[in-house]
mmCIF file with all atom_site columns, C-alpha atoms in Angstrom:
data_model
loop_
_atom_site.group_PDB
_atom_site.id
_atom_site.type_symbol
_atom_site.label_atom_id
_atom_site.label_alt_id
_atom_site.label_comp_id
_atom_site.label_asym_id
_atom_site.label_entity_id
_atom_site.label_seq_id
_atom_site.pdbx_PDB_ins_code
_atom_site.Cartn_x
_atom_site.Cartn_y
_atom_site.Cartn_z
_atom_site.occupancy
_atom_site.B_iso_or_equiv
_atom_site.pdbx_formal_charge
_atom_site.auth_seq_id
_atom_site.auth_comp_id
_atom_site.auth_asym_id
_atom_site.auth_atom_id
_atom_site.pdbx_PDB_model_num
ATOM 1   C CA . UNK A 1 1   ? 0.202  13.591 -97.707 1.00 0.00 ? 1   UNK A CA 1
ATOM 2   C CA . UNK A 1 2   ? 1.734  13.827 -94.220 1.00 0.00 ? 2   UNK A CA 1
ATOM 3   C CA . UNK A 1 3   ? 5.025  15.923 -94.609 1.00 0.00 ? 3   UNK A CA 1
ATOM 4   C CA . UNK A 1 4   ? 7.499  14.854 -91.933 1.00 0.00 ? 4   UNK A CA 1
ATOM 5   C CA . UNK A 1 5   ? 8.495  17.929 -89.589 1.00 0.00 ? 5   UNK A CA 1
ATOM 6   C CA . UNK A 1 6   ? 12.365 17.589 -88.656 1.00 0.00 ? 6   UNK A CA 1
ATOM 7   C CA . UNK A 1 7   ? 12.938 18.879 -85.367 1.00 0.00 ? 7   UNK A CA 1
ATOM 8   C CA . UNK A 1 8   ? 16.042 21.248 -84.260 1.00 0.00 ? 8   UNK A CA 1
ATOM 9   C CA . UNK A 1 9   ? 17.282 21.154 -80.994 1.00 0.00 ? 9   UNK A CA 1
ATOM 10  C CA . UNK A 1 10  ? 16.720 24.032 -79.195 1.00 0.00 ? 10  UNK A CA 1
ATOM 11  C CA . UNK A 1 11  ? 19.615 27.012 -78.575 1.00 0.00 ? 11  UNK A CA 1
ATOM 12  C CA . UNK A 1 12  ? 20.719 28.096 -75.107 1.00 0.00 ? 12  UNK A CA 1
ATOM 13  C CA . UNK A 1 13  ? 17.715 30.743 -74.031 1.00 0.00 ? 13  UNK A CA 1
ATOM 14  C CA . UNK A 1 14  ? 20.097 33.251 -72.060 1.00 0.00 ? 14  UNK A CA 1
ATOM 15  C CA . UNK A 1 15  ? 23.493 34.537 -72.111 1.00 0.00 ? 15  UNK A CA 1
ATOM 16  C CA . UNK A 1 16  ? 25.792 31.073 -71.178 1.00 0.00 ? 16  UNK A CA 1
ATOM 17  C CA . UNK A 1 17  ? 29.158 33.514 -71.654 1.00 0.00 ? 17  UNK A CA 1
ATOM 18  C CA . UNK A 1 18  ? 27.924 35.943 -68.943 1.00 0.00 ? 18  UNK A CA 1
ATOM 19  C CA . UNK A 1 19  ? 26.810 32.661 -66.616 1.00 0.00 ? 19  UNK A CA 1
ATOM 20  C CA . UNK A 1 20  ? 29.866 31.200 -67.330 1.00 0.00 ? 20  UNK A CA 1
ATOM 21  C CA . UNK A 1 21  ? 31.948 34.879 -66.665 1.00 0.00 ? 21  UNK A CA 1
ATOM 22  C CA . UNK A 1 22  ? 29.920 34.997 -63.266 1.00 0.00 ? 22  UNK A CA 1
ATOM 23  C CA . UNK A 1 23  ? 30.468 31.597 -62.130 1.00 0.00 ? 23  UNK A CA 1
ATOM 24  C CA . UNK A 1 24  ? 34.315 32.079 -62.865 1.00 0.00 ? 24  UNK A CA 1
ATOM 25  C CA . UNK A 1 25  ? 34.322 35.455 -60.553 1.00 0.00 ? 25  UNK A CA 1
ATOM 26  C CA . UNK A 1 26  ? 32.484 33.654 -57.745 1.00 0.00 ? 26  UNK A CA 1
ATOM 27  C CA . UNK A 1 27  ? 34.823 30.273 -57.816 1.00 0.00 ? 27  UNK A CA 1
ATOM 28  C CA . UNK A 1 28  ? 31.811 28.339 -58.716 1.00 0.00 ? 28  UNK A CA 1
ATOM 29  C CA . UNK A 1 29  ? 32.132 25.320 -60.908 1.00 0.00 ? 29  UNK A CA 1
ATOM 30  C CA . UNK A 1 30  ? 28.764 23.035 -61.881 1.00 0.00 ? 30  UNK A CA 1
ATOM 31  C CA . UNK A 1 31  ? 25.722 25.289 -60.730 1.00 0.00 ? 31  UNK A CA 1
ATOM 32  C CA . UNK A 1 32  ? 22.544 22.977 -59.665 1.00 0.00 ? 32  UNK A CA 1
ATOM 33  C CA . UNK A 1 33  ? 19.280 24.996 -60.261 1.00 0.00 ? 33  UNK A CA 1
ATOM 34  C CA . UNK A 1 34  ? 16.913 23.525 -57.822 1.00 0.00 ? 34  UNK A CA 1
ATOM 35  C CA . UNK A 1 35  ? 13.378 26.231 -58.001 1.00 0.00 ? 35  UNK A CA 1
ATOM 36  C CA . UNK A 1 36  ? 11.296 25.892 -60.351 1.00 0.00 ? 36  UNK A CA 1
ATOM 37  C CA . UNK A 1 37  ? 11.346 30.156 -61.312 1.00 0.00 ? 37  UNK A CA 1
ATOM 38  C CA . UNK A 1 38  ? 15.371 29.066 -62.046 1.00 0.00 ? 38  UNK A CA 1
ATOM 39  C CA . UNK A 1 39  ? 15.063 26.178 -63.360 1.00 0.00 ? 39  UNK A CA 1
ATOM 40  C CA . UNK A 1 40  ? 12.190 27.965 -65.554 1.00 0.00 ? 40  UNK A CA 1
ATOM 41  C CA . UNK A 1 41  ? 14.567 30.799 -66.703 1.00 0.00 ? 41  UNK A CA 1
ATOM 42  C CA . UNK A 1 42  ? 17.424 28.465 -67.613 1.00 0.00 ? 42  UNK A CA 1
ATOM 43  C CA . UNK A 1 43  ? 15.341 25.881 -69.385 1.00 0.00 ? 43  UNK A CA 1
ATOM 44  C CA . UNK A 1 44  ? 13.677 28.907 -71.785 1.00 0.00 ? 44  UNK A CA 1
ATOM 45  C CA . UNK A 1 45  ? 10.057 29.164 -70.077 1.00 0.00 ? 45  UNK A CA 1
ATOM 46  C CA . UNK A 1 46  ? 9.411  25.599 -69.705 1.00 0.00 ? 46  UNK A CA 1
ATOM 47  C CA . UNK A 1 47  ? 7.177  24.941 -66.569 1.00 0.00 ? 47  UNK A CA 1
ATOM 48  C CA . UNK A 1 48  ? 5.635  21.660 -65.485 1.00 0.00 ? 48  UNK A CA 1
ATOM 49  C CA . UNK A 1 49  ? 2.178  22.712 -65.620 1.00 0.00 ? 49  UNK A CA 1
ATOM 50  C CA . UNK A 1 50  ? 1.050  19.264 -63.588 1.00 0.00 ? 50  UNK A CA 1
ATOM 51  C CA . UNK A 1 51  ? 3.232  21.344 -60.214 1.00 0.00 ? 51  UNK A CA 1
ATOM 52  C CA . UNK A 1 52  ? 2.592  25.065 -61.184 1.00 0.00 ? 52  UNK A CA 1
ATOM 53  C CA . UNK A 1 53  ? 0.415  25.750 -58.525 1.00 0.00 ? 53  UNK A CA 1
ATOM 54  C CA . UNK A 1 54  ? 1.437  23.695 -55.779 1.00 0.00 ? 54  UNK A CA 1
ATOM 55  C CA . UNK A 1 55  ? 4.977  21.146 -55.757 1.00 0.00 ? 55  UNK A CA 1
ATOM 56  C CA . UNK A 1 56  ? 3.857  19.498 -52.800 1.00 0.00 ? 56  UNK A CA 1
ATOM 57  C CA . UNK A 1 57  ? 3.066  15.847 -53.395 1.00 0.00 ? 57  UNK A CA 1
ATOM 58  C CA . UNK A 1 58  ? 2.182  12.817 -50.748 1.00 0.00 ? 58  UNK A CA 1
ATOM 59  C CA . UNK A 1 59  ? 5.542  12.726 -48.436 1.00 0.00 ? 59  UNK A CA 1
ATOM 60  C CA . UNK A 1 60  ? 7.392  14.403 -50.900 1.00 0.00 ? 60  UNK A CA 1
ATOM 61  C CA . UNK A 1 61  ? 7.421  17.573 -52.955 1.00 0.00 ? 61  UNK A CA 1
ATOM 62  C CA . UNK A 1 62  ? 8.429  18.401 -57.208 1.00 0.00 ? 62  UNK A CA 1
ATOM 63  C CA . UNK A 1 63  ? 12.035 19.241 -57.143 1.00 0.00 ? 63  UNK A CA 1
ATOM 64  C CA . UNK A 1 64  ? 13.419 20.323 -60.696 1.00 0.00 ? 64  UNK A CA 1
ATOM 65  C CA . UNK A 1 65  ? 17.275 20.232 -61.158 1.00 0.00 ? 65  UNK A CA 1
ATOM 66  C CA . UNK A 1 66  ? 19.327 21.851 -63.724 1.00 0.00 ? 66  UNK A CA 1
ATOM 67  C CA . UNK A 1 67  ? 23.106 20.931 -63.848 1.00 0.00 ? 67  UNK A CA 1
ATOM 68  C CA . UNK A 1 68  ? 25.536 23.461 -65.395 1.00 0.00 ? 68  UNK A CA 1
ATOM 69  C CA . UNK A 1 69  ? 28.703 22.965 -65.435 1.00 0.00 ? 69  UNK A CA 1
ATOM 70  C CA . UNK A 1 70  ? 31.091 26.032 -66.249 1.00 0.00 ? 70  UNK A CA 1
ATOM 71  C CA . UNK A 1 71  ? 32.377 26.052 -70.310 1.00 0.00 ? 71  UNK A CA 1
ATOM 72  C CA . UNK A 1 72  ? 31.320 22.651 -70.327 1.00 0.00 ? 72  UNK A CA 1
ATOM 73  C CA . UNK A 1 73  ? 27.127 23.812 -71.174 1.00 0.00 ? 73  UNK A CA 1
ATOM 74  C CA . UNK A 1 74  ? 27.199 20.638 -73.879 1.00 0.00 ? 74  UNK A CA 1
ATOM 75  C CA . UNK A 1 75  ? 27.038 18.259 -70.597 1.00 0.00 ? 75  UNK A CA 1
ATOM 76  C CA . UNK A 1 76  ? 23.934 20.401 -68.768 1.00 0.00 ? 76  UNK A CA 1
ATOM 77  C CA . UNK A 1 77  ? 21.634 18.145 -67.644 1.00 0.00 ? 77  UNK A CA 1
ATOM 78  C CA . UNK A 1 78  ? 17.948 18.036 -66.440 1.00 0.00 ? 78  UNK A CA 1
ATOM 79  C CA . UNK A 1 79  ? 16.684 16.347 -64.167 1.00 0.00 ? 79  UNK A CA 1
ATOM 80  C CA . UNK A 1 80  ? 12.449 16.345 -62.954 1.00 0.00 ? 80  UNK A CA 1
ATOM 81  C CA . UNK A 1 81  ? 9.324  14.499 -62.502 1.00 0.00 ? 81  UNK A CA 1
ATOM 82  C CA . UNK A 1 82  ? 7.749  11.225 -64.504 1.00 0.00 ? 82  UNK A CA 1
ATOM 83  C CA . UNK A 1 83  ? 4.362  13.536 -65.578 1.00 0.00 ? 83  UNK A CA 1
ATOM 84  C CA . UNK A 1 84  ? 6.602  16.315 -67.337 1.00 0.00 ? 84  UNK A CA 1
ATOM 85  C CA . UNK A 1 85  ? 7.515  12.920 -70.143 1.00 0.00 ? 85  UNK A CA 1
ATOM 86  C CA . UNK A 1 86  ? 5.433  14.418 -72.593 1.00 0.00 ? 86  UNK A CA 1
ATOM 87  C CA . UNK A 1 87  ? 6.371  18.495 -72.294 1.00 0.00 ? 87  UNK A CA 1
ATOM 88  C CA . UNK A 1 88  ? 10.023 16.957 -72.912 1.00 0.00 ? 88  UNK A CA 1
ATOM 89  C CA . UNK A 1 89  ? 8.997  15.153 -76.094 1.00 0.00 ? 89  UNK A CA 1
ATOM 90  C CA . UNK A 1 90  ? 6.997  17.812 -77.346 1.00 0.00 ? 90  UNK A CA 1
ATOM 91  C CA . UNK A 1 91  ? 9.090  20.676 -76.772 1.00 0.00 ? 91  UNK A CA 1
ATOM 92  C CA . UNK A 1 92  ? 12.331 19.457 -76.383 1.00 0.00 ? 92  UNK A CA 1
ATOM 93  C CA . UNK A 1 93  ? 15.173 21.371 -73.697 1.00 0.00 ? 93  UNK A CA 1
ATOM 94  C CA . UNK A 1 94  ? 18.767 22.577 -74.540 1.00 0.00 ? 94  UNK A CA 1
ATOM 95  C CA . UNK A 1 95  ? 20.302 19.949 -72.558 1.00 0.00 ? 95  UNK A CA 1
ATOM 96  C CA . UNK A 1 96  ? 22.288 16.957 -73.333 1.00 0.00 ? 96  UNK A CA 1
ATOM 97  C CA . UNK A 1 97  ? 21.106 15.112 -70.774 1.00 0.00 ? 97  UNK A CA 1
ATOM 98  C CA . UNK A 1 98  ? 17.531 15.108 -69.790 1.00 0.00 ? 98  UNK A CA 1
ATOM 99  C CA . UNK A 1 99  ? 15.807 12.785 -67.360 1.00 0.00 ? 99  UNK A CA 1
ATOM 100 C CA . UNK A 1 100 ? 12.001 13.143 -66.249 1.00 0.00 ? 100 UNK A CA 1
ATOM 101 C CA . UNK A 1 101 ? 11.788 9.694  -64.264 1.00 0.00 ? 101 UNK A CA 1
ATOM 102 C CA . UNK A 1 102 ? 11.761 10.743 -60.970 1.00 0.00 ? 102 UNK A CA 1
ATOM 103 C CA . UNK A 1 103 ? 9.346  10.857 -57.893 1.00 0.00 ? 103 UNK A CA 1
ATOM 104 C CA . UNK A 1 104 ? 10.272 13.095 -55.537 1.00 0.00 ? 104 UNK A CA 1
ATOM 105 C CA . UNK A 1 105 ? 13.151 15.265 -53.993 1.00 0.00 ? 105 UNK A CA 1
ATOM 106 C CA . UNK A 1 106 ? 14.978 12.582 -53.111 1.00 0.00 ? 106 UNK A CA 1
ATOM 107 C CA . UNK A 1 107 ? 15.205 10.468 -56.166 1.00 0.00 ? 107 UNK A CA 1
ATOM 108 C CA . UNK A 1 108 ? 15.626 13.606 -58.619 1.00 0.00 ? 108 UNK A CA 1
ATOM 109 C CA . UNK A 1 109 ? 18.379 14.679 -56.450 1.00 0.00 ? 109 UNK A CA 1
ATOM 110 C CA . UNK A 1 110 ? 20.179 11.751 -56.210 1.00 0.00 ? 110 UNK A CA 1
ATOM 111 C CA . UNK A 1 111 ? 19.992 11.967 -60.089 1.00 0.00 ? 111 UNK A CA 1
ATOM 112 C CA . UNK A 1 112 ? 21.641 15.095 -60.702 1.00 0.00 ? 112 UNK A CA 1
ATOM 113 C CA . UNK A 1 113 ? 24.586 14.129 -58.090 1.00 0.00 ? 113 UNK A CA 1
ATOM 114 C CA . UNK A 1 114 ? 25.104 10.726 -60.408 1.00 0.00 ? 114 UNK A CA 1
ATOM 115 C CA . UNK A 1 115 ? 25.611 12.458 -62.974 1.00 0.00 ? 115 UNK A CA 1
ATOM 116 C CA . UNK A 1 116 ? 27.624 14.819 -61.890 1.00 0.00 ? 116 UNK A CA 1
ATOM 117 C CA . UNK A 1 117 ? 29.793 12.139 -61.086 1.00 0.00 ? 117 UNK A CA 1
ATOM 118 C CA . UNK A 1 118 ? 29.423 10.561 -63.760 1.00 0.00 ? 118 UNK A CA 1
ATOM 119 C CA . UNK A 1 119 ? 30.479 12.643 -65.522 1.00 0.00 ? 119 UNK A CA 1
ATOM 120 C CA . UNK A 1 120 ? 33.762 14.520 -63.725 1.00 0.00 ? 120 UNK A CA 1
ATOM 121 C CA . UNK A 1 121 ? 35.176 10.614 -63.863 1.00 0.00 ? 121 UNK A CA 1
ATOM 122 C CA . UNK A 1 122 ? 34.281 10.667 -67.677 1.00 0.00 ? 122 UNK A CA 1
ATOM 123 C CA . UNK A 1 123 ? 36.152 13.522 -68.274 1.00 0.00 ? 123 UNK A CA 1
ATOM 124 C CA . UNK A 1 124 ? 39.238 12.435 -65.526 1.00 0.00 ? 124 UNK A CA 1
ATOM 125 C CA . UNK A 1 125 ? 39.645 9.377  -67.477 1.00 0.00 ? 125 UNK A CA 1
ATOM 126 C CA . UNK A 1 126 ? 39.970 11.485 -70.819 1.00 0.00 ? 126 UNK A CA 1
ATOM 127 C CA . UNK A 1 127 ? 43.176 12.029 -72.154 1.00 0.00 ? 127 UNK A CA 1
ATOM 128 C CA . UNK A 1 128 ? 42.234 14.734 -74.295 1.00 0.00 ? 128 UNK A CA 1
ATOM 129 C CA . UNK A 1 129 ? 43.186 18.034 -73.459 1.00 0.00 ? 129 UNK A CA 1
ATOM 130 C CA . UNK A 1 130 ? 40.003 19.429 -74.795 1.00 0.00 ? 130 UNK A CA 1
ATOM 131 C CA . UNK A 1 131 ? 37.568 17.640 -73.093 1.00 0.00 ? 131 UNK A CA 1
ATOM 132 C CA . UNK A 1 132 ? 36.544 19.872 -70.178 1.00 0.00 ? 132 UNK A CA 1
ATOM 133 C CA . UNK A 1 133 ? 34.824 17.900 -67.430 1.00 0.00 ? 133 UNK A CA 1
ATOM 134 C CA . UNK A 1 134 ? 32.943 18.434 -64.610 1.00 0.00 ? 134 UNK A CA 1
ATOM 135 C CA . UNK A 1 135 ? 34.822 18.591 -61.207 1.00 0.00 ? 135 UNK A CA 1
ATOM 136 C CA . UNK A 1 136 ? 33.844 16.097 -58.499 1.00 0.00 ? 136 UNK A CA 1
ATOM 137 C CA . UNK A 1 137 ? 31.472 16.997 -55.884 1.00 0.00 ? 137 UNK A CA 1
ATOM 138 C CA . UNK A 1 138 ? 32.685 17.857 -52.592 1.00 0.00 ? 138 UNK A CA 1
ATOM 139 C CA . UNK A 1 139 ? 29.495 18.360 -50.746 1.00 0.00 ? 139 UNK A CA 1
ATOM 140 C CA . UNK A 1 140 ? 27.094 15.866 -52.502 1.00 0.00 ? 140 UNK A CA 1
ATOM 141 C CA . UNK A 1 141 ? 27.243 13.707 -48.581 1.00 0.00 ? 141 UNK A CA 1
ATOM 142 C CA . UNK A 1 142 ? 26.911 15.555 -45.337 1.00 0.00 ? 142 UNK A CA 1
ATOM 143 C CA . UNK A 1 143 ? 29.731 16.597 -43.355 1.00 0.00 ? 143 UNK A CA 1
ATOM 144 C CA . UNK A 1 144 ? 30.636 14.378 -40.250 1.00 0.00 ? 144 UNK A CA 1
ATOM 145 C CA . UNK A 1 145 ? 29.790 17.108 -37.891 1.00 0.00 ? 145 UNK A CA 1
ATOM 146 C CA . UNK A 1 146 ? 25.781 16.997 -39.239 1.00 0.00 ? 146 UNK A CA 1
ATOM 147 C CA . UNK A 1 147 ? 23.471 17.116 -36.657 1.00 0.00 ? 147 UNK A CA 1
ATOM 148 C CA . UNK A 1 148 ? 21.268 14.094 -37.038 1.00 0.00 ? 148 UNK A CA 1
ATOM 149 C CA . UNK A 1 149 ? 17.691 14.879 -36.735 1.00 0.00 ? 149 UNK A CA 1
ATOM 150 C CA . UNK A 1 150 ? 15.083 12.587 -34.534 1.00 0.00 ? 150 UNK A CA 1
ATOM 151 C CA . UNK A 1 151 ? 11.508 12.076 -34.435 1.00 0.00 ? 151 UNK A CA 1
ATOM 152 C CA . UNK A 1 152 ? 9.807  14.182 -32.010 1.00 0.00 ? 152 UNK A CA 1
ATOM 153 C CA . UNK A 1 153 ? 7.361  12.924 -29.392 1.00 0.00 ? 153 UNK A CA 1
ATOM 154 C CA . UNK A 1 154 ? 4.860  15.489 -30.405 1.00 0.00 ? 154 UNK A CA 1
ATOM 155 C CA . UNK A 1 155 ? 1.638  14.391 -32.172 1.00 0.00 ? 155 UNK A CA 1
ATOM 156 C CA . UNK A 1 156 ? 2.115  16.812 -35.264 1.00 0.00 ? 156 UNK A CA 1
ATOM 157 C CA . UNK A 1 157 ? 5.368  14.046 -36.278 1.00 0.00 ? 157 UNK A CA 1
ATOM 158 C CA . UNK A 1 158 ? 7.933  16.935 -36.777 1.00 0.00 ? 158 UNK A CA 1
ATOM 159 C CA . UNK A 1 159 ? 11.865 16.373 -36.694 1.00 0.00 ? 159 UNK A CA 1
ATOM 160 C CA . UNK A 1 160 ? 13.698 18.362 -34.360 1.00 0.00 ? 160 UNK A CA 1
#
């Protein structure tokens, strides 16, 4: 007979008190994880093995994104590419929230600043005292004074 194998989700792999201690001291509130040796450490070893030797891909390139919010670690979300699917379901993260449905840098980032969003007006809209939410992000657009970049004339493409 087949014996059904319950799974149990999967404990924080480092020390969340000390990340949260350190983010307090440096006035940092969601951390966003963006290389994949980070992303790696935080997630408890898990690597896309599909972009382990090289990320770039077509125009784009594998960006893996790990939200953190400070004492909040039960809404941590991650966010990375379509072909990691499987890893997830086979070896499930700590996270709450995991997505691996994105393309590129682009798309996965865009991601990760939803739901950051989504998430600081979830918790603005609670009433509960106890319900600690993500703040809103201040930087997720560029500034006004941004340089814009334009297509050079040279026949490599580049933006200068």
């Amino acid at each position: 007979m087949l014996d059904v194998v319950k799974k149990v989700a999967p404990s924080i792999p480092f020390d969340a008190d000390r990340l949260d201690r350190l983010m307090d001291e440096a006035g940092i509130d969601v951390l966003l994880a963006t290389s994949k040796h980070n992303v790696q450490y935080l997630l408890g070893g898990h690597r896309a093995f599909f972009f382990e030797s090289m990320d770039a891909m077509g125009l784009s390139r594998y960006l893996p994104v790990l939200v953190y919010p400070k004492g909040a670690r039960q809404k941590a979300g991650y966010f990375g590419h379509r072909m990691e699917g499987f890893q997830k379901e086979n070896d499930p993260f700590w996270v709450s929230e995991s997505q691996t449905n994105s393309s590129g840098t682009v798309d996965t980032m865009q991601k990760a600043i939803d739901y950051v969003r989504k998430q600081s007006r979830a918790g603005s809209a609670s009433s509960s005292p106890s319900s600690r939410s993500m703040p809103a992000p201040r930087y997720a657009t560029p500034s006004p004074t941004a340089k814009s970049w334009t297509r050079c004339s040279c026949s490599s493409g580049c933006a200068r």
